[in-house]
């Protein structure tokens, strides 16, 4: 799976250790744990073609830190049922590489992103929270940034509207810009 922001591939080994590296488990240890989990919950081992571990990679800024990425992990686990166990930052290409388990922790079934919406929401999640560069063509992305802002804070629109009615404010105007862009693209027939 790949889009303008994230690249998601099947992982077959540990991430390469870089100066900015974190791991809670090795690849081999995690594979063993996932196989035992699947067997315990389902009564049989994972199918040979089940992709139990995937690598997620994306461009970062020179200011993005390992600590900032680690702060997002529990929310990602809760919202997407995937769990990160390794992170490596490559400063040569300014990319972050993360290994995730792709097995649901309670059901032991493979996690499925059945539609592009889930992958794009995960992409927007990383961009918004790590303050990464927005995609060049926002026509297909603006709705996901707006949805992610709402998922993060259900009162974001109420706060933005209240801010607009005040003469003096200090609220971040990003959601307003995204909303206006989306309205413009809808009016132009570029998005649904």
mmCIF file of C-alpha atoms in Angstrom:
data_model
loop_
_atom_site.group_PDB
_atom_site.id
_atom_site.type_symbol
_atom_site.label_atom_id
_atom_site.label_comp_id
_atom_site.label_asym_id
_atom_site.label_seq_id
_atom_site.Cartn_x
_atom_site.Cartn_y
_atom_site.Cartn_z
ATOM 1 C CA UNK A 1 0.000 0.000 0.000
ATOM 2 C CA UNK A 2 1.356 3.387 -0.893
ATOM 3 C CA UNK A 3 0.116 6.945 -1.212
ATOM 4 C CA UNK A 4 1.657 10.425 -1.322
ATOM 5 C CA UNK A 5 2.527 10.223 2.387
ATOM 6 C CA UNK A 6 2.846 6.625 3.642
ATOM 7 C CA UNK A 7 4.400 3.513 2.235
ATOM 8 C CA UNK A 8 3.286 0.245 3.862
ATOM 9 C CA UNK A 9 5.132 -2.962 2.974
ATOM 10 C CA UNK A 10 5.480 -6.471 4.348
ATOM 11 C CA UNK A 11 8.462 -6.612 6.712
ATOM 12 C CA UNK A 12 10.813 -9.573 6.720
ATOM 13 C CA UNK A 13 13.529 -8.465 9.157
ATOM 14 C CA UNK A 14 14.529 -5.965 11.832
ATOM 15 C CA UNK A 15 14.933 -2.343 10.845
ATOM 16 C CA UNK A 16 18.503 -1.235 10.251
ATOM 17 C CA UNK A 17 19.858 0.306 13.453
ATOM 18 C CA UNK A 18 20.541 4.000 12.996
ATOM 19 C CA UNK A 19 21.739 6.644 15.479
ATOM 20 C CA UNK A 20 18.043 7.382 16.124
ATOM 21 C CA UNK A 21 16.626 3.912 16.781
ATOM 22 C CA UNK A 22 14.209 2.346 19.248
ATOM 23 C CA UNK A 23 13.020 -1.243 19.640
ATOM 24 C CA UNK A 24 10.923 -3.013 22.236
ATOM 25 C CA UNK A 25 11.355 -6.413 20.534
ATOM 26 C CA UNK A 26 13.377 -7.995 17.755
ATOM 27 C CA UNK A 27 11.614 -9.040 14.560
ATOM 28 C CA UNK A 28 12.166 -12.750 15.323
ATOM 29 C CA UNK A 29 10.839 -12.427 18.890
ATOM 30 C CA UNK A 30 7.747 -10.569 17.686
ATOM 31 C CA UNK A 31 7.053 -13.131 14.942
ATOM 32 C CA UNK A 32 7.196 -15.870 17.595
ATOM 33 C CA UNK A 33 4.847 -13.981 19.928
ATOM 34 C CA UNK A 34 2.356 -13.313 17.120
ATOM 35 C CA UNK A 35 2.369 -16.951 16.020
ATOM 36 C CA UNK A 36 1.689 -18.077 19.593
ATOM 37 C CA UNK A 37 -1.102 -15.477 19.951
ATOM 38 C CA UNK A 38 -2.791 -16.597 16.739
ATOM 39 C CA UNK A 39 -2.531 -20.278 17.681
ATOM 40 C CA UNK A 40 -3.894 -19.621 21.193
ATOM 41 C CA UNK A 41 -6.871 -17.572 19.950
ATOM 42 C CA UNK A 42 -7.762 -19.464 16.768
ATOM 43 C CA UNK A 43 -6.439 -22.960 17.401
ATOM 44 C CA UNK A 44 -4.221 -22.987 14.322
ATOM 45 C CA UNK A 45 -1.056 -21.197 13.197
ATOM 46 C CA UNK A 46 -1.255 -18.144 10.927
ATOM 47 C CA UNK A 47 -1.660 -18.892 7.252
ATOM 48 C CA UNK A 48 1.609 -18.833 5.357
ATOM 49 C CA UNK A 49 0.559 -15.763 3.341
ATOM 50 C CA UNK A 50 -0.629 -13.763 6.402
ATOM 51 C CA UNK A 51 1.337 -10.542 6.679
ATOM 52 C CA UNK A 52 1.781 -10.315 10.445
ATOM 53 C CA UNK A 53 4.377 -7.533 10.459
ATOM 54 C CA UNK A 54 4.509 -4.500 8.174
ATOM 55 C CA UNK A 55 6.883 -1.593 7.759
ATOM 56 C CA UNK A 56 5.385 1.887 7.570
ATOM 57 C CA UNK A 57 7.656 4.608 6.223
ATOM 58 C CA UNK A 58 7.175 8.302 5.543
ATOM 59 C CA UNK A 59 9.102 11.543 5.017
ATOM 60 C CA UNK A 60 9.808 13.623 8.111
ATOM 61 C CA UNK A 61 11.296 17.050 8.771
ATOM 62 C CA UNK A 62 14.762 17.621 10.157
ATOM 63 C CA UNK A 63 13.071 18.651 13.434
ATOM 64 C CA UNK A 64 11.044 15.433 13.862
ATOM 65 C CA UNK A 65 12.376 13.374 16.762
ATOM 66 C CA UNK A 66 12.178 9.759 17.808
ATOM 67 C CA UNK A 67 10.424 10.902 20.985
ATOM 68 C CA UNK A 68 7.698 12.695 19.026
ATOM 69 C CA UNK A 69 6.991 9.552 17.006
ATOM 70 C CA UNK A 70 6.954 7.362 20.130
ATOM 71 C CA UNK A 71 4.375 9.684 21.743
ATOM 72 C CA UNK A 72 1.888 8.752 18.999
ATOM 73 C CA UNK A 73 2.157 4.980 19.377
ATOM 74 C CA UNK A 74 -0.503 4.332 22.025
ATOM 75 C CA UNK A 75 -3.124 6.347 20.098
ATOM 76 C CA UNK A 76 -2.273 4.463 16.905
ATOM 77 C CA UNK A 77 -2.605 1.153 18.733
ATOM 78 C CA UNK A 78 -5.998 2.165 20.170
ATOM 79 C CA UNK A 79 -7.371 3.656 16.940
ATOM 80 C CA UNK A 80 -5.970 1.228 14.350
ATOM 81 C CA UNK A 81 -5.220 -1.984 16.334
ATOM 82 C CA UNK A 82 -1.630 -2.084 15.076
ATOM 83 C CA UNK A 83 1.297 -1.948 17.472
ATOM 84 C CA UNK A 84 4.723 -0.471 16.747
ATOM 85 C CA UNK A 85 7.760 -2.285 18.138
ATOM 86 C CA UNK A 86 10.643 -0.713 16.193
ATOM 87 C CA UNK A 87 11.441 2.771 14.885
ATOM 88 C CA UNK A 88 14.452 3.923 12.881
ATOM 89 C CA UNK A 89 15.037 7.424 11.557
ATOM 90 C CA UNK A 90 17.210 7.778 8.467
ATOM 91 C CA UNK A 91 18.558 11.342 8.484
ATOM 92 C CA UNK A 92 20.180 10.876 5.057
ATOM 93 C CA UNK A 93 16.747 10.696 3.438
ATOM 94 C CA UNK A 94 14.782 12.240 6.356
ATOM 95 C CA UNK A 95 12.478 9.234 6.564
ATOM 96 C CA UNK A 96 10.989 7.398 9.513
ATOM 97 C CA UNK A 97 10.611 3.612 9.346
ATOM 98 C CA UNK A 98 8.329 1.835 11.805
ATOM 99 C CA UNK A 99 7.621 -1.883 12.242
ATOM 100 C CA UNK A 100 4.052 -2.674 13.272
ATOM 101 C CA UNK A 101 2.315 -5.889 14.231
ATOM 102 C CA UNK A 102 -0.598 -6.338 11.844
ATOM 103 C CA UNK A 103 -2.549 -8.791 14.019
ATOM 104 C CA UNK A 104 -5.513 -7.592 16.085
ATOM 105 C CA UNK A 105 -4.492 -7.949 19.757
ATOM 106 C CA UNK A 106 -7.864 -9.284 20.963
ATOM 107 C CA UNK A 107 -9.053 -11.429 18.053
ATOM 108 C CA UNK A 108 -5.635 -12.485 16.681
ATOM 109 C CA UNK A 109 -7.011 -11.960 13.176
ATOM 110 C CA UNK A 110 -5.093 -9.950 10.574
ATOM 111 C CA UNK A 111 -5.809 -6.231 10.706
ATOM 112 C CA UNK A 112 -7.448 -5.135 7.483
ATOM 113 C CA UNK A 113 -7.537 -1.675 6.024
ATOM 114 C CA UNK A 114 -10.397 -2.595 3.686
ATOM 115 C CA UNK A 115 -10.560 0.770 2.052
ATOM 116 C CA UNK A 116 -8.274 3.665 1.250
ATOM 117 C CA UNK A 117 -9.937 5.821 3.896
ATOM 118 C CA UNK A 118 -8.211 4.064 6.796
ATOM 119 C CA UNK A 119 -4.766 4.348 5.168
ATOM 120 C CA UNK A 120 -5.354 8.018 4.329
ATOM 121 C CA UNK A 121 -6.544 8.748 7.868
ATOM 122 C CA UNK A 122 -3.380 7.110 9.240
ATOM 123 C CA UNK A 123 -1.379 9.254 6.806
ATOM 124 C CA UNK A 124 -3.169 12.420 7.933
ATOM 125 C CA UNK A 125 -2.606 11.376 11.552
ATOM 126 C CA UNK A 126 1.179 11.370 11.094
ATOM 127 C CA UNK A 127 1.240 14.599 9.046
ATOM 128 C CA UNK A 128 -0.911 16.611 11.450
ATOM 129 C CA UNK A 129 0.591 15.433 14.719
ATOM 130 C CA UNK A 130 4.230 15.519 13.591
ATOM 131 C CA UNK A 131 3.749 18.786 11.651
ATOM 132 C CA UNK A 132 5.031 17.233 8.435
ATOM 133 C CA UNK A 133 4.779 18.718 4.974
ATOM 134 C CA UNK A 134 1.317 18.511 3.427
ATOM 135 C CA UNK A 135 0.974 16.754 0.049
ATOM 136 C CA UNK A 136 1.393 19.028 -2.961
ATOM 137 C CA UNK A 137 -2.032 18.137 -4.388
ATOM 138 C CA UNK A 138 -4.513 18.613 -1.554
ATOM 139 C CA UNK A 139 -7.636 17.841 -3.614
ATOM 140 C CA UNK A 140 -7.797 14.228 -2.476
ATOM 141 C CA UNK A 141 -6.358 14.853 0.992
ATOM 142 C CA UNK A 142 -8.115 17.792 2.588
ATOM 143 C CA UNK A 143 -11.111 15.750 3.771
ATOM 144 C CA UNK A 144 -8.820 13.349 5.665
ATOM 145 C CA UNK A 145 -7.033 16.196 7.449
ATOM 146 C CA UNK A 146 -10.421 17.596 8.469
ATOM 147 C CA UNK A 147 -11.645 14.151 9.610
ATOM 148 C CA UNK A 148 -8.459 13.596 11.605
ATOM 149 C CA UNK A 149 -8.799 17.001 13.295
ATOM 150 C CA UNK A 150 -12.335 16.026 14.331
ATOM 151 C CA UNK A 151 -11.206 12.578 15.550
ATOM 152 C CA UNK A 152 -8.507 14.246 17.654
ATOM 153 C CA UNK A 153 -10.850 16.899 19.091
ATOM 154 C CA UNK A 154 -14.617 16.587 18.602
ATOM 155 C CA UNK A 155 -15.076 20.276 19.418
ATOM 156 C CA UNK A 156 -12.540 21.567 16.856
ATOM 157 C CA UNK A 157 -15.189 23.154 14.627
ATOM 158 C CA UNK A 158 -17.052 24.766 17.534
ATOM 159 C CA UNK A 159 -13.754 26.232 18.780
ATOM 160 C CA UNK A 160 -12.869 27.499 15.298
ATOM 161 C CA UNK A 161 -16.257 29.158 14.883
ATOM 162 C CA UNK A 162 -15.998 30.757 18.321
ATOM 163 C CA UNK A 163 -12.546 32.027 17.421
ATOM 164 C CA UNK A 164 -13.810 33.606 14.226
ATOM 165 C CA UNK A 165 -16.374 35.583 16.172
ATOM 166 C CA UNK A 166 -13.677 37.078 18.436
ATOM 167 C CA UNK A 167 -11.562 39.994 17.377
ATOM 168 C CA UNK A 168 -8.552 38.811 19.337
ATOM 169 C CA UNK A 169 -7.625 35.141 19.140
ATOM 170 C CA UNK A 170 -4.664 32.794 19.288
ATOM 171 C CA UNK A 171 -6.199 29.591 17.886
ATOM 172 C CA UNK A 172 -4.350 27.626 15.208
ATOM 173 C CA UNK A 173 -6.047 28.431 11.901
ATOM 174 C CA UNK A 174 -4.978 25.188 10.141
ATOM 175 C CA UNK A 175 -8.431 23.587 10.444
ATOM 176 C CA UNK A 176 -10.036 26.718 9.015
ATOM 177 C CA UNK A 177 -7.679 26.701 6.044
ATOM 178 C CA UNK A 178 -8.325 22.982 5.449
ATOM 179 C CA UNK A 179 -12.106 23.522 5.714
ATOM 180 C CA UNK A 180 -12.060 26.420 3.277
ATOM 181 C CA UNK A 181 -9.876 24.449 0.860
ATOM 182 C CA UNK A 182 -12.300 21.540 1.026
ATOM 183 C CA UNK A 183 -15.272 23.836 0.418
ATOM 184 C CA UNK A 184 -13.448 25.368 -2.529
ATOM 185 C CA UNK A 185 -12.574 21.969 -4.033
ATOM 186 C CA UNK A 186 -16.153 20.758 -3.519
ATOM 187 C CA UNK A 187 -17.468 23.862 -5.248
ATOM 188 C CA UNK A 188 -15.102 23.248 -8.140
ATOM 189 C CA UNK A 189 -16.227 19.617 -8.384
ATOM 190 C CA UNK A 190 -12.746 18.276 -7.606
ATOM 191 C CA UNK A 191 -13.834 16.285 -4.524
ATOM 192 C CA UNK A 192 -17.045 14.724 -3.247
#
